[in-house]
mmCIF file of C-alpha atoms and ligand atoms in Angstrom:
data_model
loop_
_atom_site.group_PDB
_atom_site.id
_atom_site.type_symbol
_atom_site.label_atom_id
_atom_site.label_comp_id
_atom_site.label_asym_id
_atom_site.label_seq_id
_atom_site.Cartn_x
_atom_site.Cartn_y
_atom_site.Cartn_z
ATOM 1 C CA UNK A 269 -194.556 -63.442 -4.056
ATOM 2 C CA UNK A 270 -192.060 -63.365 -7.092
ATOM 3 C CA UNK A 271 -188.631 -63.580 -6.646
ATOM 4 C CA UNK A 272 -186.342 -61.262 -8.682
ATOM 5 C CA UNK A 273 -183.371 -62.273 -9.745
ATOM 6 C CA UNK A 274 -180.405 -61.490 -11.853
ATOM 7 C CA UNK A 275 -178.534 -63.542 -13.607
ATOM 8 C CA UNK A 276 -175.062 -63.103 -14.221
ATOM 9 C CA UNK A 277 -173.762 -65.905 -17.269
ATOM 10 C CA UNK A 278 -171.500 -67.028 -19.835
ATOM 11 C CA UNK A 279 -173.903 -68.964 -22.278
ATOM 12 C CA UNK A 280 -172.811 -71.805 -22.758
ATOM 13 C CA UNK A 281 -175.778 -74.259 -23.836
ATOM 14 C CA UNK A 282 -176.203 -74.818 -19.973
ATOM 15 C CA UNK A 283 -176.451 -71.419 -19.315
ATOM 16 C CA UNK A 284 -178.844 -70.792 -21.892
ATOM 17 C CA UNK A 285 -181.403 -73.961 -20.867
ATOM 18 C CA UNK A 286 -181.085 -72.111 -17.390
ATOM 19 C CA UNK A 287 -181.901 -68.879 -18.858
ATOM 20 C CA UNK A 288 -185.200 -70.652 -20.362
ATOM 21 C CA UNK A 289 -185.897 -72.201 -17.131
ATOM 22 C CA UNK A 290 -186.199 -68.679 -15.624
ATOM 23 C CA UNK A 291 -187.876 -67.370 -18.421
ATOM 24 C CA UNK A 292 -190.596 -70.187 -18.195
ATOM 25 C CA UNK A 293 -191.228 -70.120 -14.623
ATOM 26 C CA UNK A 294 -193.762 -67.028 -13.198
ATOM 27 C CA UNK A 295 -192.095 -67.342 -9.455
ATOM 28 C CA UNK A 296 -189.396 -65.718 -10.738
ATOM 29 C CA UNK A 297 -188.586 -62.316 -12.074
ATOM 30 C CA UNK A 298 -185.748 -61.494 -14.184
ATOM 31 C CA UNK A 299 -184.901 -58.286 -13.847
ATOM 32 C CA UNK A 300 -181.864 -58.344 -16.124
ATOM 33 C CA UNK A 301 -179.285 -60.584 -17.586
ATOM 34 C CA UNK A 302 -175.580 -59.794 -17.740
ATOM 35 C CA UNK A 303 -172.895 -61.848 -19.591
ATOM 36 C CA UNK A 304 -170.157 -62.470 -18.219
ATOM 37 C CA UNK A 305 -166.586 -63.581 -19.822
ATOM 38 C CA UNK A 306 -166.178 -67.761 -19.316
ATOM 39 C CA UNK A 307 -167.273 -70.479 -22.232
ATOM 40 C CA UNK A 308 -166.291 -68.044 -24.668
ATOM 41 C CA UNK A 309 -165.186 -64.392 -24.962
ATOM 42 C CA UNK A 310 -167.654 -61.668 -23.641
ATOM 43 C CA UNK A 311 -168.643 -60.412 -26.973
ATOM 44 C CA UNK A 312 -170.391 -64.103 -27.592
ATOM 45 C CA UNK A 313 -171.656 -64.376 -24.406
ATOM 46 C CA UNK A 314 -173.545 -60.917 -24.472
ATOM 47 C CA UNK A 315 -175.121 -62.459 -27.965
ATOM 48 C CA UNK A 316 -175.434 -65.716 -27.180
ATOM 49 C CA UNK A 317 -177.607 -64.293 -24.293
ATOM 50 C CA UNK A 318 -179.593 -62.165 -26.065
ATOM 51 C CA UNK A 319 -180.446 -64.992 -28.676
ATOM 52 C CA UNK A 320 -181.589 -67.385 -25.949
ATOM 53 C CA UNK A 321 -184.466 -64.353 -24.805
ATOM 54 C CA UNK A 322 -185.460 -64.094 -28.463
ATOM 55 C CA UNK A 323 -185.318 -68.179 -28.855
ATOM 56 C CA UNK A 324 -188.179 -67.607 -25.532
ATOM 57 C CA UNK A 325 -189.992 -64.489 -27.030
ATOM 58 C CA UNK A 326 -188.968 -62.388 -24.497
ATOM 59 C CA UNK A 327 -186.773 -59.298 -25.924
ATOM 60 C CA UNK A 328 -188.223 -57.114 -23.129
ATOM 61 C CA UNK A 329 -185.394 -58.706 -20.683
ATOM 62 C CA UNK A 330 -182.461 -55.933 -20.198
ATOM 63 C CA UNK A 331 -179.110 -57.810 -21.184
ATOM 64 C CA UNK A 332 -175.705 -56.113 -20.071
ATOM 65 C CA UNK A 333 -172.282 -56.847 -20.935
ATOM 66 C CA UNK A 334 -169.665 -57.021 -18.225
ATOM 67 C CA UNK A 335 -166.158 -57.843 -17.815
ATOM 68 C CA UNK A 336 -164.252 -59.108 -20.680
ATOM 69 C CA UNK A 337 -161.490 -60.700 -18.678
ATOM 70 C CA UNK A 338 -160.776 -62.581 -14.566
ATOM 71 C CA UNK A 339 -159.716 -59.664 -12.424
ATOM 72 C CA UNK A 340 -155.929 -60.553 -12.244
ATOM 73 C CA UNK A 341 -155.327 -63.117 -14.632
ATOM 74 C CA UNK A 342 -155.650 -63.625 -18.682
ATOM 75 C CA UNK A 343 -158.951 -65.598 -19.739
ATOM 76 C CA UNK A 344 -159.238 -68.898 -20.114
ATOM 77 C CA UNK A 345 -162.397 -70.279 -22.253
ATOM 78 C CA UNK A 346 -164.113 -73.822 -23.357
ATOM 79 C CA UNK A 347 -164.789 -73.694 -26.986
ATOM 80 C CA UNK A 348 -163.771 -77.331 -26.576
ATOM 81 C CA UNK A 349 -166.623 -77.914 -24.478
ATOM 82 C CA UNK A 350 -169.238 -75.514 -26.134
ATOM 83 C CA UNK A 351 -168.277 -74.566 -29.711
ATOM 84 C CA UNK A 352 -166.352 -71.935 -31.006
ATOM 85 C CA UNK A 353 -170.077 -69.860 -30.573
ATOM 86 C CA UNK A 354 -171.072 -71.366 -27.155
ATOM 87 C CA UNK A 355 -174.179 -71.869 -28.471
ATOM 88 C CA UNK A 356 -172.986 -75.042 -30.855
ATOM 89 C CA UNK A 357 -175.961 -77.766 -31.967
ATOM 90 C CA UNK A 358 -178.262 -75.441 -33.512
ATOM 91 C CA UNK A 359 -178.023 -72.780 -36.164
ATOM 92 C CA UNK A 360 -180.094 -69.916 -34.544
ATOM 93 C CA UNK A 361 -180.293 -66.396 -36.177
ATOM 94 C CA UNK A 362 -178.228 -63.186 -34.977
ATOM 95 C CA UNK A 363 -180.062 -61.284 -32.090
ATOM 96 C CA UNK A 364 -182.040 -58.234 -33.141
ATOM 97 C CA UNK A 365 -182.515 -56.838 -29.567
ATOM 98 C CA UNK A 366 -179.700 -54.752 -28.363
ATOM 99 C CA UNK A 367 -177.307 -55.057 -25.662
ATOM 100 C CA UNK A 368 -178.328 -52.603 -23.070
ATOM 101 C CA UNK A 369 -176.007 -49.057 -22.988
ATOM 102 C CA UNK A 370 -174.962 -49.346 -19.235
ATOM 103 C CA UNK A 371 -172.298 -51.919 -17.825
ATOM 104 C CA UNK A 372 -173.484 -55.143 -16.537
ATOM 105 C CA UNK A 373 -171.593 -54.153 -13.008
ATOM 106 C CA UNK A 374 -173.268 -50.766 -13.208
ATOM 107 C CA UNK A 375 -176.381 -52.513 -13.456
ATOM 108 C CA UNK A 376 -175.936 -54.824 -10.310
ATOM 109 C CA UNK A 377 -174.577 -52.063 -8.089
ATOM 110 C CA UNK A 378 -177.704 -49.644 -9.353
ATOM 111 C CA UNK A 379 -179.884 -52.361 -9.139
ATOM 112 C CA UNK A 380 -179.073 -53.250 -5.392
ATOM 113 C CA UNK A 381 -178.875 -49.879 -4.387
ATOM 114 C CA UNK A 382 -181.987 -49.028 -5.500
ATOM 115 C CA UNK A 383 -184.506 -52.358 -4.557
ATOM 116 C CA UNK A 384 -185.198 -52.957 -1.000
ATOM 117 C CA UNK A 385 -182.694 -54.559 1.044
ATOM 118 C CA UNK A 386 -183.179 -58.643 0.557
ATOM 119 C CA UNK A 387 -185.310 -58.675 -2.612
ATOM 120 C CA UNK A 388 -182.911 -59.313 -5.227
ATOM 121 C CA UNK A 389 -181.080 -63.098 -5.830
ATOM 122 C CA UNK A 390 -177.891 -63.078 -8.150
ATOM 123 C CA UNK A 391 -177.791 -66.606 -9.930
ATOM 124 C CA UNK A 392 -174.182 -66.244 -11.204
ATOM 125 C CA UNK A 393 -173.679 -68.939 -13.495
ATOM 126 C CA UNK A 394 -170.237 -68.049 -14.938
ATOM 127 C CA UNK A 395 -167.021 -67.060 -13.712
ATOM 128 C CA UNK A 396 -167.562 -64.559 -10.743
ATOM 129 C CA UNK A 397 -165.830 -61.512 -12.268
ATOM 130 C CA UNK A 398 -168.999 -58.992 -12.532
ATOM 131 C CA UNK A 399 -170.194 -59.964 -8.652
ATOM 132 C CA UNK A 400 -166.699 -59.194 -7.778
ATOM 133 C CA UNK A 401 -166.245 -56.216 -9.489
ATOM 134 C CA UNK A 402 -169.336 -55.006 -8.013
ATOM 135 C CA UNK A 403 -169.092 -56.187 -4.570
ATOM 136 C CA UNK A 404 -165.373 -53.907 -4.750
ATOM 137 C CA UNK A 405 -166.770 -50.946 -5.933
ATOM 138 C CA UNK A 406 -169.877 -50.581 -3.663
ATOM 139 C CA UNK A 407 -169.153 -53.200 -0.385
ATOM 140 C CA UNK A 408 -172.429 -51.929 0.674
ATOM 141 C CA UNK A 409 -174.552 -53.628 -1.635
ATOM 142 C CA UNK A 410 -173.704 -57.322 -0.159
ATOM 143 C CA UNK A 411 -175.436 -56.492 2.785
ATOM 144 C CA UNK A 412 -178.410 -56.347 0.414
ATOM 145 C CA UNK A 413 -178.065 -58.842 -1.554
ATOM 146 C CA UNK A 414 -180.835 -61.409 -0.568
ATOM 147 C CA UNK A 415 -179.320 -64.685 -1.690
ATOM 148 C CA UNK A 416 -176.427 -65.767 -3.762
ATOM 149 C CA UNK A 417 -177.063 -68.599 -5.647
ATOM 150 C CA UNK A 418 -174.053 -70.015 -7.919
ATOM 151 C CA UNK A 419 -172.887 -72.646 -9.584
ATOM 152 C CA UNK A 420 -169.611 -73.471 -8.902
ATOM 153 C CA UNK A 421 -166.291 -75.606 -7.278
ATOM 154 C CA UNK A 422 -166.484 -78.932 -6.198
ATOM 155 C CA UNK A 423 -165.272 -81.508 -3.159
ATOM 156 C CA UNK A 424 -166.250 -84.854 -3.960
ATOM 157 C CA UNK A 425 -166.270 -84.373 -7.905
ATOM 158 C CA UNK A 426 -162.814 -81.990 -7.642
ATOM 159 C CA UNK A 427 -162.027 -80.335 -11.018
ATOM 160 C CA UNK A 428 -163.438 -80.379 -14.365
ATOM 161 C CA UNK A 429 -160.832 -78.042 -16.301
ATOM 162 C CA UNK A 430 -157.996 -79.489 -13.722
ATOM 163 C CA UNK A 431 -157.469 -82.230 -11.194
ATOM 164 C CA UNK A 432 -158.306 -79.868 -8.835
ATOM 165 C CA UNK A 433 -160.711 -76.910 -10.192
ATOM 166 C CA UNK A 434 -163.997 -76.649 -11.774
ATOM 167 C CA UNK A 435 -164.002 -74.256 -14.714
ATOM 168 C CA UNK A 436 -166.431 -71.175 -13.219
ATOM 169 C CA UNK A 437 -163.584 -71.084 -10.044
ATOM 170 C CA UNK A 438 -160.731 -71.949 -11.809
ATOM 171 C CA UNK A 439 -161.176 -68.779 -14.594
ATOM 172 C CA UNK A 440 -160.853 -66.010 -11.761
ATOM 173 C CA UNK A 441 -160.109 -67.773 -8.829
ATOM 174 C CA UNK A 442 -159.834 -64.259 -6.720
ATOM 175 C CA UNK A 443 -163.548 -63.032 -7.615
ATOM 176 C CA UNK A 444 -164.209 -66.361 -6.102
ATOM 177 C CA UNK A 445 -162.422 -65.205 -3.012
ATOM 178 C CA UNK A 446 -164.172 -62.058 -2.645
ATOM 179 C CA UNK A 447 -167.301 -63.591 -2.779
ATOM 180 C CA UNK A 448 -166.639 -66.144 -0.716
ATOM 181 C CA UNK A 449 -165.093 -64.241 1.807
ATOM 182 C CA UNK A 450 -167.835 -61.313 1.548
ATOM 183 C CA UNK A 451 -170.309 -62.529 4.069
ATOM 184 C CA UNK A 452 -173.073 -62.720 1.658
ATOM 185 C CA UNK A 453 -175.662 -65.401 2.050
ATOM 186 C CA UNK A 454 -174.225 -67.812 -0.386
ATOM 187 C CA UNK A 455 -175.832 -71.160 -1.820
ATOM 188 C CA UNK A 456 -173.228 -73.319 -4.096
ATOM 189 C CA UNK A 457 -174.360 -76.135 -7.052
ATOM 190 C CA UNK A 458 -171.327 -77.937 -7.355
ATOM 191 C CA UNK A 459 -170.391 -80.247 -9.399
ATOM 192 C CA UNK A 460 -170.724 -82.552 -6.632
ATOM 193 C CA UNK A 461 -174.205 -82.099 -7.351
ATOM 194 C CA UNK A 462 -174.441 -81.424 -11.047
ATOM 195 C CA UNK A 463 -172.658 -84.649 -12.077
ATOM 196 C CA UNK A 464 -175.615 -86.291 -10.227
ATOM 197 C CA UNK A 465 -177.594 -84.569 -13.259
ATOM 198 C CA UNK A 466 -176.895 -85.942 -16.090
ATOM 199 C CA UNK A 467 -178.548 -85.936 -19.209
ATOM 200 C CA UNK A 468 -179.837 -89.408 -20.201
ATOM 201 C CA UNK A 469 -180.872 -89.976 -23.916
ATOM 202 C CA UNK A 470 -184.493 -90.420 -22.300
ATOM 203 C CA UNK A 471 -184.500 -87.148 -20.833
ATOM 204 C CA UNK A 472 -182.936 -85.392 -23.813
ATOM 205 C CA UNK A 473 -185.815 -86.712 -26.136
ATOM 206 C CA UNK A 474 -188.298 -85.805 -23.651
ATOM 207 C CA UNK A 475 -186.973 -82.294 -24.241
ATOM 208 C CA UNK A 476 -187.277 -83.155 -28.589
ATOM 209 C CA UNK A 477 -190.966 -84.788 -28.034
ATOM 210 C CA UNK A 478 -192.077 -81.074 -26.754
ATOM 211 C CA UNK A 479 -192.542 -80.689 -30.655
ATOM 212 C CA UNK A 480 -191.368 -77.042 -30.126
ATOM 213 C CA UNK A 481 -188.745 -74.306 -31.229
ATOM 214 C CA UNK A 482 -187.679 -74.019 -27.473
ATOM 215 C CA UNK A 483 -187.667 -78.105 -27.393
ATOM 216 C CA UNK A 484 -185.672 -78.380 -30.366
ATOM 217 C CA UNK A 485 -182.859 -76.324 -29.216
ATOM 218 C CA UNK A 486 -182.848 -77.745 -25.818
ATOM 219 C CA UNK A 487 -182.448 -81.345 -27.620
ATOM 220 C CA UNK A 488 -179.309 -79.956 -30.086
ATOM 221 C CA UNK A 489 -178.024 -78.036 -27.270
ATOM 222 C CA UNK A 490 -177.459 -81.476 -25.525
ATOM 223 C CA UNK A 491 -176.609 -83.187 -28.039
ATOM 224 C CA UNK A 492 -173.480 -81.158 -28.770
ATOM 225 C CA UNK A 493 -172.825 -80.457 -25.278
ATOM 226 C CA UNK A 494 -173.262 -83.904 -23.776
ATOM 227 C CA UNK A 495 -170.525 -85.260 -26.230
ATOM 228 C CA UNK A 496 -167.839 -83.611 -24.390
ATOM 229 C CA UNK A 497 -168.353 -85.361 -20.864
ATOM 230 C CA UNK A 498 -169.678 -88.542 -22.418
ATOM 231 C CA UNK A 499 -166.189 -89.219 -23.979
ATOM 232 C CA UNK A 500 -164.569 -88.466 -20.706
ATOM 233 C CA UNK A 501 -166.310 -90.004 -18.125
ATOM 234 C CA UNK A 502 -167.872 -92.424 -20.095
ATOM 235 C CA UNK A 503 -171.012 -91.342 -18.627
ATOM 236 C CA UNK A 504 -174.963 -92.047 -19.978
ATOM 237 C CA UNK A 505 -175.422 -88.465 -20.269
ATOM 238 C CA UNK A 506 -173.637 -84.614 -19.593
ATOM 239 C CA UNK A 507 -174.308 -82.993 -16.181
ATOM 240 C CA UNK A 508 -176.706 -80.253 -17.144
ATOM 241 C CA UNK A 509 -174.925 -77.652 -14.544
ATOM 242 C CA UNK A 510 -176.711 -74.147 -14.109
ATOM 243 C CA UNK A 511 -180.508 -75.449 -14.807
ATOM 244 C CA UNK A 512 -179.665 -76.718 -11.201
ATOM 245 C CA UNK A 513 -179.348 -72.994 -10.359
ATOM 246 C CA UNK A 514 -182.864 -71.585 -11.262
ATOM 247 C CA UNK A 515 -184.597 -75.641 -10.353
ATOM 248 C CA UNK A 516 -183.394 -74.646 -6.598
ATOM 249 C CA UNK A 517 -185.133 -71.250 -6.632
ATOM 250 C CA UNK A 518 -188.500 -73.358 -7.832
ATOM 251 C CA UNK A 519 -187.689 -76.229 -6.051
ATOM 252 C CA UNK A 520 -185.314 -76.384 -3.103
ATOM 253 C CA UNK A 521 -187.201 -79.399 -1.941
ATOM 254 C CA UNK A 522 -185.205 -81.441 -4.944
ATOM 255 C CA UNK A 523 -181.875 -80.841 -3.283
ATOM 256 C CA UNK A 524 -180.151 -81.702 0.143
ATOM 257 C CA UNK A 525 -176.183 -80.128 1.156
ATOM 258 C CA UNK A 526 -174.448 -78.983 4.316
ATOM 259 C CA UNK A 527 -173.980 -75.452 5.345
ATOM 260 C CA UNK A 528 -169.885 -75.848 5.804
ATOM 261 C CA UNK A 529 -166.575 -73.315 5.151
ATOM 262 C CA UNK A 530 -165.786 -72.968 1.868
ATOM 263 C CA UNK A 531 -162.669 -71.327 0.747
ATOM 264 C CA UNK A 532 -160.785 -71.191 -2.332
ATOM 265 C CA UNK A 533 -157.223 -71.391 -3.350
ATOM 266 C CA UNK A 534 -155.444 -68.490 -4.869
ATOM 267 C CA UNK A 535 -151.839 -68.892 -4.565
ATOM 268 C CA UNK A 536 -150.855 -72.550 -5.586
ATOM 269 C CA UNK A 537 -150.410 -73.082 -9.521
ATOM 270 C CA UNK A 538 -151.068 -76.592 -8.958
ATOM 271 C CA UNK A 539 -154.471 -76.312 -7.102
ATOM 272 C CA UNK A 540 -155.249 -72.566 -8.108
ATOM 273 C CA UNK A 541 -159.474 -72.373 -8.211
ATOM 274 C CA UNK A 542 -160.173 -75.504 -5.577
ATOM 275 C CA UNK A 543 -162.600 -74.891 -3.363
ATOM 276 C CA UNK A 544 -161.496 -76.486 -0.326
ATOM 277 C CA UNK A 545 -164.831 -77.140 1.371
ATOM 278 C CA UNK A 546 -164.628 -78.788 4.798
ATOM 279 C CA UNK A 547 -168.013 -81.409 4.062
ATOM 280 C CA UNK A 548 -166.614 -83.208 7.456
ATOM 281 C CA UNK A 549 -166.296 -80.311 9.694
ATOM 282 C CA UNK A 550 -162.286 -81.408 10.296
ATOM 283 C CA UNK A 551 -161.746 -77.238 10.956
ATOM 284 C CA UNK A 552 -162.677 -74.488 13.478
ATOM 285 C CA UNK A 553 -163.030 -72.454 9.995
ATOM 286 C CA UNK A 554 -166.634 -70.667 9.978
ATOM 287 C CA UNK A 555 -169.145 -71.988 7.646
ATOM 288 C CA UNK A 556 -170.013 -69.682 4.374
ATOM 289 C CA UNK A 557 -172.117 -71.861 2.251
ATOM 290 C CA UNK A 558 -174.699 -73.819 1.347
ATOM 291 C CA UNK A 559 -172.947 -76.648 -0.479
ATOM 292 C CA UNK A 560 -175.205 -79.023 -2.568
ATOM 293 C CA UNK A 561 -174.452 -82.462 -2.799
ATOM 294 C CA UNK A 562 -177.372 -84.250 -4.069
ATOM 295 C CA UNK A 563 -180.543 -83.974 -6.011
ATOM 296 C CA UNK A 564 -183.731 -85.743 -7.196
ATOM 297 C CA UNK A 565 -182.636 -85.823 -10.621
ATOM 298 C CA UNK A 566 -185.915 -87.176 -11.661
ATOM 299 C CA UNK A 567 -187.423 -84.187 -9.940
ATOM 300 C CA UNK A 568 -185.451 -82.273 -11.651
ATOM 301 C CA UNK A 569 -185.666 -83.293 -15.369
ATOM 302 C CA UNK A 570 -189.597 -83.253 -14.809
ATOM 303 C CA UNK A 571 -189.728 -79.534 -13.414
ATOM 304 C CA UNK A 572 -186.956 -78.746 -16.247
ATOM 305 C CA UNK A 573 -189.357 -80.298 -18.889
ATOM 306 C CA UNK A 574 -192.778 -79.400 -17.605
ATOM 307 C CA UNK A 575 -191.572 -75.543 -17.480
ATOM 308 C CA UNK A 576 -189.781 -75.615 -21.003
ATOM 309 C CA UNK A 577 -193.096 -76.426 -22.411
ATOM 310 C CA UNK A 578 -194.696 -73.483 -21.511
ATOM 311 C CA UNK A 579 -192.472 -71.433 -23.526
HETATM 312 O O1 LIG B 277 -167.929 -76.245 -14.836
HETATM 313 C C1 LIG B 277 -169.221 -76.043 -15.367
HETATM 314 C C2 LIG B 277 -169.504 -74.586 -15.522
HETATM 315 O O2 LIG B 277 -168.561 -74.013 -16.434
HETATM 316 C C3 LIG B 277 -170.887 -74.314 -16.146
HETATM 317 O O3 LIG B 277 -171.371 -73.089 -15.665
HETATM 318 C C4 LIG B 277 -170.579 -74.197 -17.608
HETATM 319 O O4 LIG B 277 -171.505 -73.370 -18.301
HETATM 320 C C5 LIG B 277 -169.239 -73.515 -17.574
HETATM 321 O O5 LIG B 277 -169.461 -72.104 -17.407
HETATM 322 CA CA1 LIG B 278 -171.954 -71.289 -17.249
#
């Protein structure tokens, strides 16, 4: 039984190796993807999506553009982390499919309305403005939404664009909120989990030695992006954040968390985008999430690899 899924992204080179990962793997049916203002304005995110389906052959996937900016607040972005594209490491050519007429928040609320109730996973991989947006202007659609699964926040690991935030939460902290607080069955990849992903100079040229177009982008992809986080943390590799996304849909077996409350700050300029996620239970608050804090990274960078050759 396929799943279908939507996913809602700001590509981003992690993004986009996610995207492939979807693309690559038959359990899973994409039945659209929408782009999502984050890494870098919406217009390059609704391209730098479409290039990634032509990079995989597949220009019969719908691709939507969304909002443009966080509900409330002005948009912050991460050239310095992707490239003034997003798509930095590899020249690849301008998309020739089109974006698709209708609005990427159109397209979730039509899309939940019309499939049966609990057959359709949103993988938002980006800020959460569009799931918001959507989840405001037709509440009954969360009842129907069959999984949520993000990437997002962080306890142990904290921020990544502050002390206290990682960058998805910290852009529009109150479409974080709303979907938090929505009641929707909600499964988070934190970076908790993602910075237990990291992309060793091994695993990168296992993703070179596929010999293909697909492989080659993966590789420069990596390169660029990995050079960010490397300087920083002084890591061996980047953590390769939203392929953790689609890997749990194909493998759930490759990652362990705690179903705890998770709630996230609004208010505090300081702290604004921490998701304050009670791991140890020290509240009466009612748990929301499933919050991922480890993974078989091996497991992982296999499945990752063994898929991307296919395409
Ligand atoms: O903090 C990491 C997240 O922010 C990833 O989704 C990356 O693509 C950026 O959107
Ligand atoms: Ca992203």
């Amino acid at each position: 039984m396929t799943r279908k899924i939507i996913i809602d992204t700001d590509p981003g080179q992690d993004d986009a190796v996610a995207i492939l990962l979807a693309l690559a793997s038959p359990e899973l049916e994409v039945l659209g993807i929408t782009a999502v203002a984050g890494n870098v304005p919406l217009p390059l995110t609704a391209k730098n999506a479409r290039v990634v389906c032509e990079l995989a052959d597949r220009v019969d996937i719908p691709v939507f553009a969304g909002c443009d900016a966080p509900l409330t607040r002005p948009l912050v972005t991460a050239e310095h982390v992707h490239g003034k594209t997003g798509l930095d490491g590899i020249d690849l050519p301008d998309p020739k499919m089109p974006l698709q007429d209708a609005h990427a928040v159109d397209f979730i609320v039509d899309t939940l309305r019309q499939e049966p109730a609990g057959t359709v996973t949103l993988c938002p991989l980006g800020p959460l403005t569009n799931i918001a947006t959507a989840f405001s202007r037709a509440p009954e659609i969360v009842g129907k939404v069959q999984d949520i699964v993000l990437m997002g926040g962080a306890y142990f690991q904290v921020g990544n664009i502050t002390p206290a935030a990682e960058f998805n939460i910290y852009v529009d902290p109150e479409a974080a909120e709303i979907v938090f607080k929505s009641g929707v069955s909600l499964t988070v990849k934190p970076l908790d989990v993602t910075h237990k992903a990291l992309t060793t100079r091994s695993r990168v040229e296992a993703f070179r030695a596929l010999g293909t177009p697909v492989g080659h982008a993966v590789a420069a992809w990596t390169d660029f992006f990995e050079r960010f986080d490397i300087a920083k943390y002084g890591s061996a590799g980047a953590p390769l954040h939203d392929p953790t996304v689609i890997a749990y849909l194909l493998k759930p077996e490759l990652f362990s968390g705690r179903y705890i409350n998770v709630e996230i700050e609004t208010r505090s300029d300081l702290t604004r985008g921490m998701t304050v996620a009670d791991w140890w239970g020290v509240t009466d608050r009612k748990p929301n999430a499933l919050f991922i804090g480890d993974v078989d990274a091996d497991g992982f960078y296999r499945l990752l690899t063994d898929r991307l050759a296919r395409l």
